[in-house]
XYZ file of C-alpha atoms in Angstrom:
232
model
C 38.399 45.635 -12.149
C 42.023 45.911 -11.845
C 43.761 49.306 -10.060
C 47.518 49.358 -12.011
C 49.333 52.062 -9.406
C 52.546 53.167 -11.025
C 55.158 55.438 -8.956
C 57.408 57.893 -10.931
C 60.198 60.305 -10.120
C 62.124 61.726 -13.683
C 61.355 58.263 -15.346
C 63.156 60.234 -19.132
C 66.427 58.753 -17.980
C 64.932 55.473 -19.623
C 62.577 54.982 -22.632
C 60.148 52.788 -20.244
C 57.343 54.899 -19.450
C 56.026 55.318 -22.530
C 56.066 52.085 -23.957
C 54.121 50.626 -20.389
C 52.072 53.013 -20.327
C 50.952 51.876 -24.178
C 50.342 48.785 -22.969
C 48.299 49.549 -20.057
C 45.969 51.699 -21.733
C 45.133 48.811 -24.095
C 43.254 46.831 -21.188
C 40.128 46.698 -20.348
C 38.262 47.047 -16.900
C 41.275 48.461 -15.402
C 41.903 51.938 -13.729
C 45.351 53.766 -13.678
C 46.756 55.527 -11.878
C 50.404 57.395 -12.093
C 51.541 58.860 -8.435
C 54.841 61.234 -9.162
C 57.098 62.672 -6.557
C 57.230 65.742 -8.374
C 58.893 64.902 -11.871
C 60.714 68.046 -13.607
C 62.627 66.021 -16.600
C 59.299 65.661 -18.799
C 57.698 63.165 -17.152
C 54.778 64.969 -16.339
C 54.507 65.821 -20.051
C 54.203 62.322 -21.184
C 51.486 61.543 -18.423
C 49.575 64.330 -20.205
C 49.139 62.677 -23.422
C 47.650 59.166 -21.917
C 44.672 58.398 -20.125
C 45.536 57.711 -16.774
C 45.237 59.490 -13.152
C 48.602 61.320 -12.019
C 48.752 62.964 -8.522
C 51.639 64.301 -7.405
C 52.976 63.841 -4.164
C 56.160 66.278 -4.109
C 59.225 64.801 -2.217
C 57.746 61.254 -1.305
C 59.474 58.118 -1.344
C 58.087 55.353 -3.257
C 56.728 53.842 -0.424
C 54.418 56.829 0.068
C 53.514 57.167 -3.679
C 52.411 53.206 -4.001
C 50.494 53.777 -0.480
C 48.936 56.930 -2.187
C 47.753 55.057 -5.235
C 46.642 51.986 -3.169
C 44.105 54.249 -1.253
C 42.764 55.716 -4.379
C 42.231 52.268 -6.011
C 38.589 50.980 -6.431
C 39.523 47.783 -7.794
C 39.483 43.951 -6.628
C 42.578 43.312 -7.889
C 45.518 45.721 -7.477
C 48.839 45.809 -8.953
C 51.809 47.676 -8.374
C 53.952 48.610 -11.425
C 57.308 48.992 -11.291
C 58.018 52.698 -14.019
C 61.011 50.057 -15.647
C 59.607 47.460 -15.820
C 57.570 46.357 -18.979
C 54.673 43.920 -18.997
C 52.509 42.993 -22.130
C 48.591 44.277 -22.322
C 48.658 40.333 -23.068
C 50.304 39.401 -19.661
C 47.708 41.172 -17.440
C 44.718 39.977 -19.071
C 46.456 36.671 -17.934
C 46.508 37.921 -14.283
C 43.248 39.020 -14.389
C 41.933 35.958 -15.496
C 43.647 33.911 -13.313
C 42.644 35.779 -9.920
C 39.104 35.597 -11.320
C 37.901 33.010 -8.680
C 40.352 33.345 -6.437
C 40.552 34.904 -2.903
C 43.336 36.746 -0.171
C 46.540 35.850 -3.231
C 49.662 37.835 -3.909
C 52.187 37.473 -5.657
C 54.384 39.008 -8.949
C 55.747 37.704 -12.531
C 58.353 36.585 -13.807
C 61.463 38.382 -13.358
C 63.713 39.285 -16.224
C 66.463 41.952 -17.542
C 66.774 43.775 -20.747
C 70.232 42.831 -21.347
C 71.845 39.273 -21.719
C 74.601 38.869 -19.726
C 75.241 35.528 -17.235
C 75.617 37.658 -14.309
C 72.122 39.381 -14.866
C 70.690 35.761 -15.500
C 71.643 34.684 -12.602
C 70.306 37.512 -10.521
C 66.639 37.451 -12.251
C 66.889 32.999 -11.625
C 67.809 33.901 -7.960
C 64.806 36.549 -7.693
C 62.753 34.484 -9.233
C 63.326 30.756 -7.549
C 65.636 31.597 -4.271
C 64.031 34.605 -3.089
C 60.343 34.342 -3.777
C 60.080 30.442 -3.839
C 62.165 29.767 -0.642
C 61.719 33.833 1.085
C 58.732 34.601 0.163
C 60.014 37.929 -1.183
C 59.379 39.716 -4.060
C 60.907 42.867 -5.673
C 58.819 45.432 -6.984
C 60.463 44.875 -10.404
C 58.518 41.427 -10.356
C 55.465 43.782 -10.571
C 53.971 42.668 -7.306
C 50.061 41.702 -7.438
C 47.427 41.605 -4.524
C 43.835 40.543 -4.000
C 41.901 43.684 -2.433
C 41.443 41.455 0.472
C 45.139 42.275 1.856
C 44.552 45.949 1.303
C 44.718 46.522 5.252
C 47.901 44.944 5.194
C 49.493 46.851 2.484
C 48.711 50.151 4.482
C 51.161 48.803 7.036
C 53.834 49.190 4.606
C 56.927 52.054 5.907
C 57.742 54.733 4.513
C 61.329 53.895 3.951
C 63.051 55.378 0.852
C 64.699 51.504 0.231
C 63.517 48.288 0.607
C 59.773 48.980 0.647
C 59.001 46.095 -1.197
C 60.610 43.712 0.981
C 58.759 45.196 4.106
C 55.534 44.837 2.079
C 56.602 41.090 1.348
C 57.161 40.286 4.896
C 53.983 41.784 5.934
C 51.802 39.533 3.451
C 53.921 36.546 3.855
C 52.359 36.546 7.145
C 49.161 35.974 5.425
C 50.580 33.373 2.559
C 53.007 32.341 0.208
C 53.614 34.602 -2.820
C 52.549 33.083 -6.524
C 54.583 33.827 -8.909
C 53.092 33.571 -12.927
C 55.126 32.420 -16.241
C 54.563 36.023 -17.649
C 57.814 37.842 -17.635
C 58.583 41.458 -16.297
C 61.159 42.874 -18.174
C 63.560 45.254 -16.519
C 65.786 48.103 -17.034
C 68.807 47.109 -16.379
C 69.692 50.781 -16.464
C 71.748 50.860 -12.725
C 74.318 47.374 -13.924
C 74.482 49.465 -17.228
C 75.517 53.079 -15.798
C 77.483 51.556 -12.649
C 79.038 48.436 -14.098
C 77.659 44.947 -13.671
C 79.682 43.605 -11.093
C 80.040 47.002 -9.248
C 76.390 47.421 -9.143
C 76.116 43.770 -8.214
C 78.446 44.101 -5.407
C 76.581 47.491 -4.004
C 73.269 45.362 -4.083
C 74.863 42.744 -1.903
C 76.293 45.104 0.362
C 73.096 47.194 0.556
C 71.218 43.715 1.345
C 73.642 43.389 4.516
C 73.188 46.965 5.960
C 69.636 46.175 5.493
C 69.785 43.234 8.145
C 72.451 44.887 10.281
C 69.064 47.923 10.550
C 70.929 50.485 8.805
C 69.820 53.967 7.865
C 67.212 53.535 5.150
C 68.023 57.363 4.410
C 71.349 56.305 4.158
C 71.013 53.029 2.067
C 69.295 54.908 -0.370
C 71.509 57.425 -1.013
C 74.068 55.129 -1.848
C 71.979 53.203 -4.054
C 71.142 56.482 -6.057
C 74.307 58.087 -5.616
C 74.615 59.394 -9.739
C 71.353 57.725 -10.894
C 68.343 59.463 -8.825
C 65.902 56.503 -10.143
C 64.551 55.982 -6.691
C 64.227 59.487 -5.193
């Protein structure tokens, strides 16, 4: 069985939610289950009217919400789902087929945006070949994938408001190399679209530099959501 963990926060300032959570209910032998930090946009409502488990954990970072739904997951093969990013009922029937015989993996899909620009092509080739081909890192946006096997290791993820996912790729790139499948992840490109391309390009870069330098992750993150509250 597969245990799909999605964490939400006010997910209505996209249309996302709903049309994932149509495709997840399509699968079979899979459990779902929808950790919010306390949603008051409608949210909460939508949950209602699909079949999946929500718990609410009120004020929690991500970090805490994908820890919470990893601890409440039964299944051999777990999968953390990003709330804006969309994959197809089609593409995790692929993953699950793939990891049938297959032991201690991880990895995510392929990255890609909802909007065509060259700037947002680049970023997705970069996530996709530089930093999980050469740094063994993935974004949770990639939709990142683990055999139950590394379940011990993904409870030594922080709770850090930012950057979660590349503390949780560190810790099982100790343990191996990330795959990554041809199935693509399709992503809001909601921040580039409310912030400006190159302005939100340039605040990524600049975040990824306080992040070496061991800055604040309180601090990162409220520049990150400063106007958008996606990642609260």
């Amino acid at each position: 069985m597969i245990s799909i963990i999605i964490p939400t926060f006010n997910e209505s300032k996209t249309d996302y939610l709903r049309p994932v959570l149509s495709q997840l209910v399509l699968l079979d032998d899979a459990e779902i289950f929808v950790i919010d930090g306390g949603s008051t946009d409608g949210t909460l409502d939508l949950l209602s009217s699909f079949k999946v488990n929500v718990e609410i954990l009120p004020e929690s970072s991500r970090a805490a919400r994908l820890k919470m739904g990893i601890t409440k997951s039964s299944g051999n093969l777990i999968l953390l789902h990003h709330p804006r990013s969309l994959l197809s009922a089609a593409a995790i029937s692929s993953l699950q087929n793939w990891a049938k015989d297959k032991r201690g993996f991880w990895g995510g899909f392929t990255h890609k945006f909802d909007i065509n620009h060259p700037l947002l092509k680049f970023t997705s080739w970069y996530s996709n070949v530089i930093r999980r081909d050469r740094k063994s890192i993935l974004y949770l946006d990639h939709c990142i994938f683990f055999d139950r096997e590394l379940n011990s290791l993904a409870g030594l993820m922080p709770d850090v408001e930012i950057f979660e996912d590349t503390e949780l790729s560190k810790i099982f790139s100790r343990h191996s190399k990330p795959v990554r499948l041809s199935d693509r992840s399709t992503t809001s490109a909601i921040r580039f679209e409310k912030n400006g391309i190159y302005r939100q390009a340039l605040m990524n870069q600049v975040l990824k530099v306080a992040y070496l330098l061991k800055a604040s992750h309180k601090a990162m993150n409220r520049l990150y959501e400063k106007g958008l509250g996606l990642n609260s």
